[in-house]
mmCIF file with all atom_site columns, C-alpha atoms in Angstrom:
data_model
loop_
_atom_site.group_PDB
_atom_site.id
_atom_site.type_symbol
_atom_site.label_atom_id
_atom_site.label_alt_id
_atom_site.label_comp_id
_atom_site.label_asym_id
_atom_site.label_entity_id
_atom_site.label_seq_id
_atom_site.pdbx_PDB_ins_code
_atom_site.Cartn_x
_atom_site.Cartn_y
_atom_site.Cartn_z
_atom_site.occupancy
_atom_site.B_iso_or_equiv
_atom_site.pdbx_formal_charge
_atom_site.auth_seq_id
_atom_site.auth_comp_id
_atom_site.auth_asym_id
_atom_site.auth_atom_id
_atom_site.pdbx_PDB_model_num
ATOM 1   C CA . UNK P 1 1   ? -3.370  -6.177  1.240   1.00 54.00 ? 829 UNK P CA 1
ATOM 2   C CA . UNK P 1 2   ? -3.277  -3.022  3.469   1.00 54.00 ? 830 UNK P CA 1
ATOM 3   C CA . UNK P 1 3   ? -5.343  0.143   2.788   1.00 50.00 ? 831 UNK P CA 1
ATOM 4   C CA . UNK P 1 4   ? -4.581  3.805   4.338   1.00 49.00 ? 832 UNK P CA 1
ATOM 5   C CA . UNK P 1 5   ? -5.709  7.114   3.580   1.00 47.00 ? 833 UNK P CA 1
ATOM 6   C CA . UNK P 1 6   ? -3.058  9.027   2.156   1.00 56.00 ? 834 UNK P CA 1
ATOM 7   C CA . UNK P 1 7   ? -3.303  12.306  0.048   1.00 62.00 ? 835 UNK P CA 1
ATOM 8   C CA . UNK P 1 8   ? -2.079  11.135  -3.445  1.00 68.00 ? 836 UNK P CA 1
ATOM 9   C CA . UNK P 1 9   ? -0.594  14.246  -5.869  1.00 75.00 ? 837 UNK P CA 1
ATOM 10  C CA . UNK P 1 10  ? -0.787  14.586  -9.384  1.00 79.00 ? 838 UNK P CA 1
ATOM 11  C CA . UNK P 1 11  ? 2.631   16.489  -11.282 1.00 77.00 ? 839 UNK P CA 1
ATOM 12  C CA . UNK P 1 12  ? 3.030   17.926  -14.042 1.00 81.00 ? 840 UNK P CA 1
ATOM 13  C CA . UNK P 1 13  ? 6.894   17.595  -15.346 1.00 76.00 ? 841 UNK P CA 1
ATOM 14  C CA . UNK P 1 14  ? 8.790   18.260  -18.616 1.00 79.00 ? 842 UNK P CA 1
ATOM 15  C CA . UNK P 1 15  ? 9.204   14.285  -18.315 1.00 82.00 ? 843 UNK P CA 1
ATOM 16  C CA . UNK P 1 16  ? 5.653   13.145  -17.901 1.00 87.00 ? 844 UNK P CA 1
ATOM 17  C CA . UNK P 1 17  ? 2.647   13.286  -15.837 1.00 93.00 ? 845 UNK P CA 1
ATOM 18  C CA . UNK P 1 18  ? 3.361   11.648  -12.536 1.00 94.00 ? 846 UNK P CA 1
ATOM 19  C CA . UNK P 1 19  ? 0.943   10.285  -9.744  1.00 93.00 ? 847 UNK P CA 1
ATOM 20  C CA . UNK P 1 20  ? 2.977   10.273  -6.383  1.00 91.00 ? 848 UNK P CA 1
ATOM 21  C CA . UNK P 1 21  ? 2.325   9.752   -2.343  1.00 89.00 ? 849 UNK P CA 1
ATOM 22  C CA . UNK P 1 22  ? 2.471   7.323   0.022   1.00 89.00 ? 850 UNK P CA 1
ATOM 23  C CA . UNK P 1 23  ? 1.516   3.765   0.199   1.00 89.00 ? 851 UNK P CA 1
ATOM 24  C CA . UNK P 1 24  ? 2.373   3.239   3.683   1.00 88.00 ? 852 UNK P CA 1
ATOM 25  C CA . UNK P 1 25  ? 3.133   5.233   6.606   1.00 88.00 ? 853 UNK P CA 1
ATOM 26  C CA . UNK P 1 26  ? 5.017   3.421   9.386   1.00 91.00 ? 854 UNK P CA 1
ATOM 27  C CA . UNK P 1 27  ? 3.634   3.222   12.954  1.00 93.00 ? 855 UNK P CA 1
ATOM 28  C CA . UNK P 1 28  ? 0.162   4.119   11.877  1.00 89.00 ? 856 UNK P CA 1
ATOM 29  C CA . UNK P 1 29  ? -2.106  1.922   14.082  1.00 90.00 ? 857 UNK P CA 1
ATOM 30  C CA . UNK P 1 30  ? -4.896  0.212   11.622  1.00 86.00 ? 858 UNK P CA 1
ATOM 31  C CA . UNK P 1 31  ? -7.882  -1.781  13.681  1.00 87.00 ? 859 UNK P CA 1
ATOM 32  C CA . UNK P 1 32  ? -8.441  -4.946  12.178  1.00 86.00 ? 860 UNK P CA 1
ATOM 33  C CA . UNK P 1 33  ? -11.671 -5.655  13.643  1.00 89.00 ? 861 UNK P CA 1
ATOM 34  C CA . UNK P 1 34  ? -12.472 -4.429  17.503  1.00 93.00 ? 862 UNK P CA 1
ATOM 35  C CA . UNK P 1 35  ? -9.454  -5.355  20.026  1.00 95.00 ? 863 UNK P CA 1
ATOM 36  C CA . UNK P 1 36  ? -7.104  -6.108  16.791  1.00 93.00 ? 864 UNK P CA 1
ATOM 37  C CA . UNK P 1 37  ? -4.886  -3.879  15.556  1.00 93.00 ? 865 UNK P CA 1
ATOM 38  C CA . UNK P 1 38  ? -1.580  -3.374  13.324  1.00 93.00 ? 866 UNK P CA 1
ATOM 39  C CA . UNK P 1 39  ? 1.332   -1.585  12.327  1.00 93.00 ? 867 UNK P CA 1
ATOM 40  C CA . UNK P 1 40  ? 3.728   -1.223  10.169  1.00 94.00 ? 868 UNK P CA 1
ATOM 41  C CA . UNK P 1 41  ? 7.319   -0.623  11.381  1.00 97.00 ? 869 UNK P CA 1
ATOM 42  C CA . UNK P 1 42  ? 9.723   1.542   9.724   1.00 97.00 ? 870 UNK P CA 1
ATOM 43  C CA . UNK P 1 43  ? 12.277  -0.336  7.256   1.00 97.00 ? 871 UNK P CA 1
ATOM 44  C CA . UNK P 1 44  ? 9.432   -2.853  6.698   1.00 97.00 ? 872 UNK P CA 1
ATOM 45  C CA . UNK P 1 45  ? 9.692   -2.698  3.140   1.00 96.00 ? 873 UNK P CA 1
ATOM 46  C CA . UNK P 1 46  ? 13.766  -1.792  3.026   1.00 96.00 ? 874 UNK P CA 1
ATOM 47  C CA . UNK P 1 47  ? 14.829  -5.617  1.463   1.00 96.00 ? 875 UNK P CA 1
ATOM 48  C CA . UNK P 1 48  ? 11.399  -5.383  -0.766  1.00 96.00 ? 876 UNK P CA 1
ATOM 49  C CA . UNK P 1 49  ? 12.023  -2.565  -2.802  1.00 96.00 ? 877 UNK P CA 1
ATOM 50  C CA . UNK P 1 50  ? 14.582  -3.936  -5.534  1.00 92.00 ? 878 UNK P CA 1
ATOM 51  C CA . UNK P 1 51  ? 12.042  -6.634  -5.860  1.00 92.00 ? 879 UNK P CA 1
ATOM 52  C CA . UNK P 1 52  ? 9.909   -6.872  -9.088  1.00 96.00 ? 880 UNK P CA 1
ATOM 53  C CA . UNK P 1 53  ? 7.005   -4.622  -8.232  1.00 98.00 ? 881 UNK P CA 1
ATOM 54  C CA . UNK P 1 54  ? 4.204   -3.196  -10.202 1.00 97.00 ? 882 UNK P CA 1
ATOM 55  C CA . UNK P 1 55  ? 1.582   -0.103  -9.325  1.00 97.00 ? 883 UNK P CA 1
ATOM 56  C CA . UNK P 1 56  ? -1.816  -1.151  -10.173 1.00 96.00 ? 884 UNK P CA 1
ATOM 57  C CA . UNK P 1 57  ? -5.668  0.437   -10.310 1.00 95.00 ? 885 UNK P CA 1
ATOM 58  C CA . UNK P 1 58  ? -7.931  -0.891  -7.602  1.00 93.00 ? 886 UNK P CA 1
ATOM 59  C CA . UNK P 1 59  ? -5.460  -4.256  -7.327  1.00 92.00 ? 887 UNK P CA 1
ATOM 60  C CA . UNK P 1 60  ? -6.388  -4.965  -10.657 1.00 95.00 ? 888 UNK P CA 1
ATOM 61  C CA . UNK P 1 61  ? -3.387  -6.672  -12.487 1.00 95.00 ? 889 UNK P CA 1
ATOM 62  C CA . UNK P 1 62  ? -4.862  -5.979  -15.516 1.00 96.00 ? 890 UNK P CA 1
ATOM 63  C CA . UNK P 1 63  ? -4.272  -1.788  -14.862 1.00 97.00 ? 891 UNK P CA 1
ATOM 64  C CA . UNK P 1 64  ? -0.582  -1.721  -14.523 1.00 97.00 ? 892 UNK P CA 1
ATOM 65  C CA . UNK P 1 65  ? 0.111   1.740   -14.393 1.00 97.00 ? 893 UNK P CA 1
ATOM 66  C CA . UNK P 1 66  ? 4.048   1.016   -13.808 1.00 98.00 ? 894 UNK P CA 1
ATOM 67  C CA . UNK P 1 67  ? 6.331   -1.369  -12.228 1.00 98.00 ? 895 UNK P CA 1
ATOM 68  C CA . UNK P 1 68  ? 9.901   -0.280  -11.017 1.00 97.00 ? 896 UNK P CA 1
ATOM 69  C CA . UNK P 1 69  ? 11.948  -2.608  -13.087 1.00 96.00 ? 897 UNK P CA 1
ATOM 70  C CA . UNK P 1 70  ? 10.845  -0.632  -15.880 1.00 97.00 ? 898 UNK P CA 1
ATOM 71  C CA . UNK P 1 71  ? 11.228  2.552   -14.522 1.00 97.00 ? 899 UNK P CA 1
ATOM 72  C CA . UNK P 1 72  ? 7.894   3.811   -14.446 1.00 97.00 ? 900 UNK P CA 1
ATOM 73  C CA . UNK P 1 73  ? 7.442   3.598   -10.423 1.00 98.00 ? 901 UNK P CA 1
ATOM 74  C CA . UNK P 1 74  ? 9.982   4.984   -8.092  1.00 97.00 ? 902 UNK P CA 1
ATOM 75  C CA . UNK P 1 75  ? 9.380   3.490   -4.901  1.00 97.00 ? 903 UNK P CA 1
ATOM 76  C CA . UNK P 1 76  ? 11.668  4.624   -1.887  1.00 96.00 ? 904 UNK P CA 1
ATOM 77  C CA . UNK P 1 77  ? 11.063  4.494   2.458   1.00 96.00 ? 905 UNK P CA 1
ATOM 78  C CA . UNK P 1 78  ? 12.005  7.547   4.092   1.00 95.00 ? 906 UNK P CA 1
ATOM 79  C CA . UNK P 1 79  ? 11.054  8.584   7.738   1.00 94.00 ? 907 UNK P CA 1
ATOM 80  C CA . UNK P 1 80  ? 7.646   8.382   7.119   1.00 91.00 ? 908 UNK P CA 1
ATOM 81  C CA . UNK P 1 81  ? 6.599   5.330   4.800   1.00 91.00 ? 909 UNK P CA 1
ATOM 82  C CA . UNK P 1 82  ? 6.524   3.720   1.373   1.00 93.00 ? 910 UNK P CA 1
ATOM 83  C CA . UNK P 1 83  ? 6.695   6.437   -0.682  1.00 92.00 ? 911 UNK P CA 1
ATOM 84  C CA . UNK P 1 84  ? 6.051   6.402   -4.934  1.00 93.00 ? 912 UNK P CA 1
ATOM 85  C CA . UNK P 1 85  ? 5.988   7.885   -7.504  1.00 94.00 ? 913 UNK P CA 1
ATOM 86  C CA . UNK P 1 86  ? 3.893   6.625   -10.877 1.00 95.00 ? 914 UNK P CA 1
ATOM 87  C CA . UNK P 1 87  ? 5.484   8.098   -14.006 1.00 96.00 ? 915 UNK P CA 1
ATOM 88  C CA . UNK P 1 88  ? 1.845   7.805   -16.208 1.00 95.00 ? 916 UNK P CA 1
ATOM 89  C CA . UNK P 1 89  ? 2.097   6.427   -19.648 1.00 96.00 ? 917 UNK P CA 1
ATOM 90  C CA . UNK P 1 90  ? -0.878  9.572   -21.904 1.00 96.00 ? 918 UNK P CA 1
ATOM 91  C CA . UNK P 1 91  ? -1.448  6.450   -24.582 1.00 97.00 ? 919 UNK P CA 1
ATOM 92  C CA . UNK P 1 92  ? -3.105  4.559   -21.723 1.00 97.00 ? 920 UNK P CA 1
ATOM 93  C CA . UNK P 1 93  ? -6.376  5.160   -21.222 1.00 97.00 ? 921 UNK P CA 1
ATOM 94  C CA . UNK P 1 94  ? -7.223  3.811   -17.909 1.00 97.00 ? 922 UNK P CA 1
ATOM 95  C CA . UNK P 1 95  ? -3.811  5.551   -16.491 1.00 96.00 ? 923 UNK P CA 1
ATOM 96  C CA . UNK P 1 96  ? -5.168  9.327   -18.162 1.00 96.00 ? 924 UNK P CA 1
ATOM 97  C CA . UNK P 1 97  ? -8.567  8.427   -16.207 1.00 96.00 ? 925 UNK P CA 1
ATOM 98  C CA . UNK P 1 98  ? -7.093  7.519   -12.896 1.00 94.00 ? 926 UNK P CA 1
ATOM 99  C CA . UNK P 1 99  ? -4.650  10.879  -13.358 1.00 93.00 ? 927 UNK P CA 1
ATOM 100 C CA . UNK P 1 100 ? -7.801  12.721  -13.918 1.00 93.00 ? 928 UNK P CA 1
ATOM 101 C CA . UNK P 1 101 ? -9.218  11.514  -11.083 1.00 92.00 ? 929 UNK P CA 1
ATOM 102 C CA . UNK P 1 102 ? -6.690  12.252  -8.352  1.00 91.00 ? 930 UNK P CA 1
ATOM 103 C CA . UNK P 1 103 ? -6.202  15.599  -9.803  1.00 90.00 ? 931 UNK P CA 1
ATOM 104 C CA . UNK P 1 104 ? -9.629  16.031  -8.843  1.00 89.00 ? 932 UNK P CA 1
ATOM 105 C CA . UNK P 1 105 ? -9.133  14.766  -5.635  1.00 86.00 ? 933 UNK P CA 1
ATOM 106 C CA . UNK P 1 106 ? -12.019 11.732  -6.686  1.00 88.00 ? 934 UNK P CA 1
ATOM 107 C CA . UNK P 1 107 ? -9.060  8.905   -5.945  1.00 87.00 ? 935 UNK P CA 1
ATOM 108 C CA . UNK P 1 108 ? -6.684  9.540   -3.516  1.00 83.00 ? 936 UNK P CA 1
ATOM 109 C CA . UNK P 1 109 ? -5.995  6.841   -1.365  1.00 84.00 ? 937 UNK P CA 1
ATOM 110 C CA . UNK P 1 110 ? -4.080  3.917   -1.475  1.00 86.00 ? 938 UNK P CA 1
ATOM 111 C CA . UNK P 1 111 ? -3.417  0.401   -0.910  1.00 86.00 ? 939 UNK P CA 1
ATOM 112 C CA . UNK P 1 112 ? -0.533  -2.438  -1.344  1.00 89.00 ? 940 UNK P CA 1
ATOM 113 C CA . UNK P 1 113 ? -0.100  -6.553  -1.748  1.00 90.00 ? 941 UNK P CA 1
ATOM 114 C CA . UNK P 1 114 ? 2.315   -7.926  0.238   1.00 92.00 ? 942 UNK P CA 1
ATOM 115 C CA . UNK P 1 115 ? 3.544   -11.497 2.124   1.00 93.00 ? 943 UNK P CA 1
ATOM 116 C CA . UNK P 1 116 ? 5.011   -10.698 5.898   1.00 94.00 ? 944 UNK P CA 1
ATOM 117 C CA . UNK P 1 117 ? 8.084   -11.735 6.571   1.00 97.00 ? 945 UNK P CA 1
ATOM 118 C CA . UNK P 1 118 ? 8.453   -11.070 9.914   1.00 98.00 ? 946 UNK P CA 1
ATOM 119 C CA . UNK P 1 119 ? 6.389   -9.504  12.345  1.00 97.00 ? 947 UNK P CA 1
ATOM 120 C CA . UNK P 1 120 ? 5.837   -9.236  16.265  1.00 98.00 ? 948 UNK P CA 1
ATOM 121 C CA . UNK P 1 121 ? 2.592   -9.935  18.006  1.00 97.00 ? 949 UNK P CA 1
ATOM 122 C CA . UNK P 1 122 ? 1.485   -8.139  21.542  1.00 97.00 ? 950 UNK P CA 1
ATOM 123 C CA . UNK P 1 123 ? -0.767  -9.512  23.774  1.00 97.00 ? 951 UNK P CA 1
ATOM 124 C CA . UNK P 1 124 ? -1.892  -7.336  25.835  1.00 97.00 ? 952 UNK P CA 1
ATOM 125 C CA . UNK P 1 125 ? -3.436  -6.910  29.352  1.00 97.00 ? 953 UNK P CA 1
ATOM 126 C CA . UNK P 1 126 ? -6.859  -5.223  28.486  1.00 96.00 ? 954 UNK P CA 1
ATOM 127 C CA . UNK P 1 127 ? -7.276  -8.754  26.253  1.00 95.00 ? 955 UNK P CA 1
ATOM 128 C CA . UNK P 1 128 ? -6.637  -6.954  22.839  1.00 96.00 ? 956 UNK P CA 1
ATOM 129 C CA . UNK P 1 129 ? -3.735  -8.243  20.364  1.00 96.00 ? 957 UNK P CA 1
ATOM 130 C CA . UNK P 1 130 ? -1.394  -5.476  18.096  1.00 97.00 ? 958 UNK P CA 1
ATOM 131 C CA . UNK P 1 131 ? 0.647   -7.373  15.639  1.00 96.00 ? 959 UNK P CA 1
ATOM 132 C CA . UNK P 1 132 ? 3.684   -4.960  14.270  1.00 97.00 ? 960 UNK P CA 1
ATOM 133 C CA . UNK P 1 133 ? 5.043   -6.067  10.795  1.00 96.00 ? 961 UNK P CA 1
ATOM 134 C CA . UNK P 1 134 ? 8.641   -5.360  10.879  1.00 98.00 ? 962 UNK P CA 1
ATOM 135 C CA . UNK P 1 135 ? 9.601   -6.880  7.094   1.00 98.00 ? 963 UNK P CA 1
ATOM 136 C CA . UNK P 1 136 ? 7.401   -7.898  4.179   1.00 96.00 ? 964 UNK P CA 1
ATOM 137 C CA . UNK P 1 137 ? 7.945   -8.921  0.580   1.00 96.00 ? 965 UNK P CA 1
ATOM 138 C CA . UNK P 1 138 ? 6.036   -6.585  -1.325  1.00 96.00 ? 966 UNK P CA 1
ATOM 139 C CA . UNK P 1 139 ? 4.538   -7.469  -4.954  1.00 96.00 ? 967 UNK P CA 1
ATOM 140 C CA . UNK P 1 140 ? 2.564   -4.309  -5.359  1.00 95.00 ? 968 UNK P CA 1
ATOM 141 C CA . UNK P 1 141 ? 1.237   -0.785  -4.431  1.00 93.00 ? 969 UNK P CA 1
ATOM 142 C CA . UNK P 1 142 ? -2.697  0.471   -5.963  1.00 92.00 ? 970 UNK P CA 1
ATOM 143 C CA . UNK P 1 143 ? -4.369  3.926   -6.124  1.00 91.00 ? 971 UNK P CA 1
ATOM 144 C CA . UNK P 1 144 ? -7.824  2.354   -4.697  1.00 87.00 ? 972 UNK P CA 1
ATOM 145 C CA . UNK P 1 145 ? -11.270 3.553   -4.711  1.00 84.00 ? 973 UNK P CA 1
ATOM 146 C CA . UNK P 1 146 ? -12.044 2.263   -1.422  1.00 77.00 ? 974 UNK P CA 1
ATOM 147 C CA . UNK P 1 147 ? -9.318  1.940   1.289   1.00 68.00 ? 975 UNK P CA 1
ATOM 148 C CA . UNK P 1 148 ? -10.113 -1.089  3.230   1.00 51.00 ? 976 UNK P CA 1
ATOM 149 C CA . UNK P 1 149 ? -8.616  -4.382  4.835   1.00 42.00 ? 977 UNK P CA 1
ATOM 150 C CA . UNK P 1 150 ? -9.230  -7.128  2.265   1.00 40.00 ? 978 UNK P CA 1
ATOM 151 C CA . UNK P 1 151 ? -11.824 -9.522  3.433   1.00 35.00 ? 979 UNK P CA 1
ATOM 152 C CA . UNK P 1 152 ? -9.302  -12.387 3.127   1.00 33.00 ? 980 UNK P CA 1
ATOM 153 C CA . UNK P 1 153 ? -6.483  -10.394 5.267   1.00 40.00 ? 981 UNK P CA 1
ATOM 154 C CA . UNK P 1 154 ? -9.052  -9.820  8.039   1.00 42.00 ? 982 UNK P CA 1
ATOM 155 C CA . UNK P 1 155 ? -9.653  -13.298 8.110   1.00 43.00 ? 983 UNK P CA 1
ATOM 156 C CA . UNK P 1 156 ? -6.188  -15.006 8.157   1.00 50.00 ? 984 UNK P CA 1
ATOM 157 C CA . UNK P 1 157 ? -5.813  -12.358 10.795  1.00 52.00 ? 985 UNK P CA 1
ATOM 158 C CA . UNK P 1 158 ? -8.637  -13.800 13.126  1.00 55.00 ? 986 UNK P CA 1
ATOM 159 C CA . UNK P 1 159 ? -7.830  -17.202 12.284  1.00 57.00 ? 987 UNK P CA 1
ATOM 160 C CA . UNK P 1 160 ? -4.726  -16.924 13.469  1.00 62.00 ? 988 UNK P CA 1
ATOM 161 C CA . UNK P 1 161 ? -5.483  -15.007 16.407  1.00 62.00 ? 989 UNK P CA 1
ATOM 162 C CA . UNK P 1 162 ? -8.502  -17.790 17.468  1.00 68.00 ? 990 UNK P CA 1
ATOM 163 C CA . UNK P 1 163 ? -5.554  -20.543 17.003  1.00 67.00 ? 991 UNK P CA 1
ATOM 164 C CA . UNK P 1 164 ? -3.457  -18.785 19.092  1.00 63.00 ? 992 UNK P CA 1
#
């Protein structure tokens, strides 16, 4: 799972209540621990997106908020990222509590699951390593509390890295 901080909007439509923003931005360098970092390149997620993909609260797959085969999460990559959009169901109450909570600009930041497909690693000369992931297979995007680099991620990261 990747984090980022990323300004999350709440809408008001004749249609719904909508959460929207994005929940990746391409070629946004993200230190995995001191002399690791990683990117995302753009069209990473462009064979993910007709996948089966829910939005979730904190990664919690109890808190689906929507999921695109149902219609109630737009997801689309543009020039700058993942971009979504959360079409918020008012009989749920942990979806109404999350809206009211990025409308007050409590919870705005993001995060999302995924399995890399393909992706480029960098050795470089100063002794640091920048891995670029250039496809992944995404299962789902979160409005998160705390942005940060999954404990497990960080540490399939540096295992990898020490075996290489």
């Amino acid at each position: 799972m990747r984090s980022i901080a990323s300004k999350f909007n709440t809408r008001e439509a004749e249609d719904g209540l909508y959460i929207e923003g994005y929940f990746s931005v391409f070629n946004t360098i993200y230190e995995l621990w001191p002399g690791a970092t990683e990117s995302v390149a753009t069209g990473a997620f462009a064979n993910a997106l007709g996948d089966d993909i829910r939005a979730l609260i904190d990664h919690e797959t109890r808190l689906v908020l929507g999921r695109n085969k149902a219609g109630t999460l737009e997801l689309r990559e543009d020039s700058h990222g993942l971009w979504g959009r959360i079409r918020i169901n008012p009989n749920d109450v942990d979806a109404m509590n999350l809206y009211e909570r990025v409308k007050r600009g409590d919870v705005d930041q993001c995060s999302f699951g995924f399995e890399i497909i393909n992706e480029e690693t960098d050795f470089r000369e100063d002794g640091s390593i920048h891995w670029t992931i250039r496809e992944v297979k995404l299962y789902e995007v979160s409005v998160v509390t705390f942005p940060a680099y999954e404990e497990t991620s960080v540490s399939a990261r540096k295992q990898q890295y020490e075996e290489i």
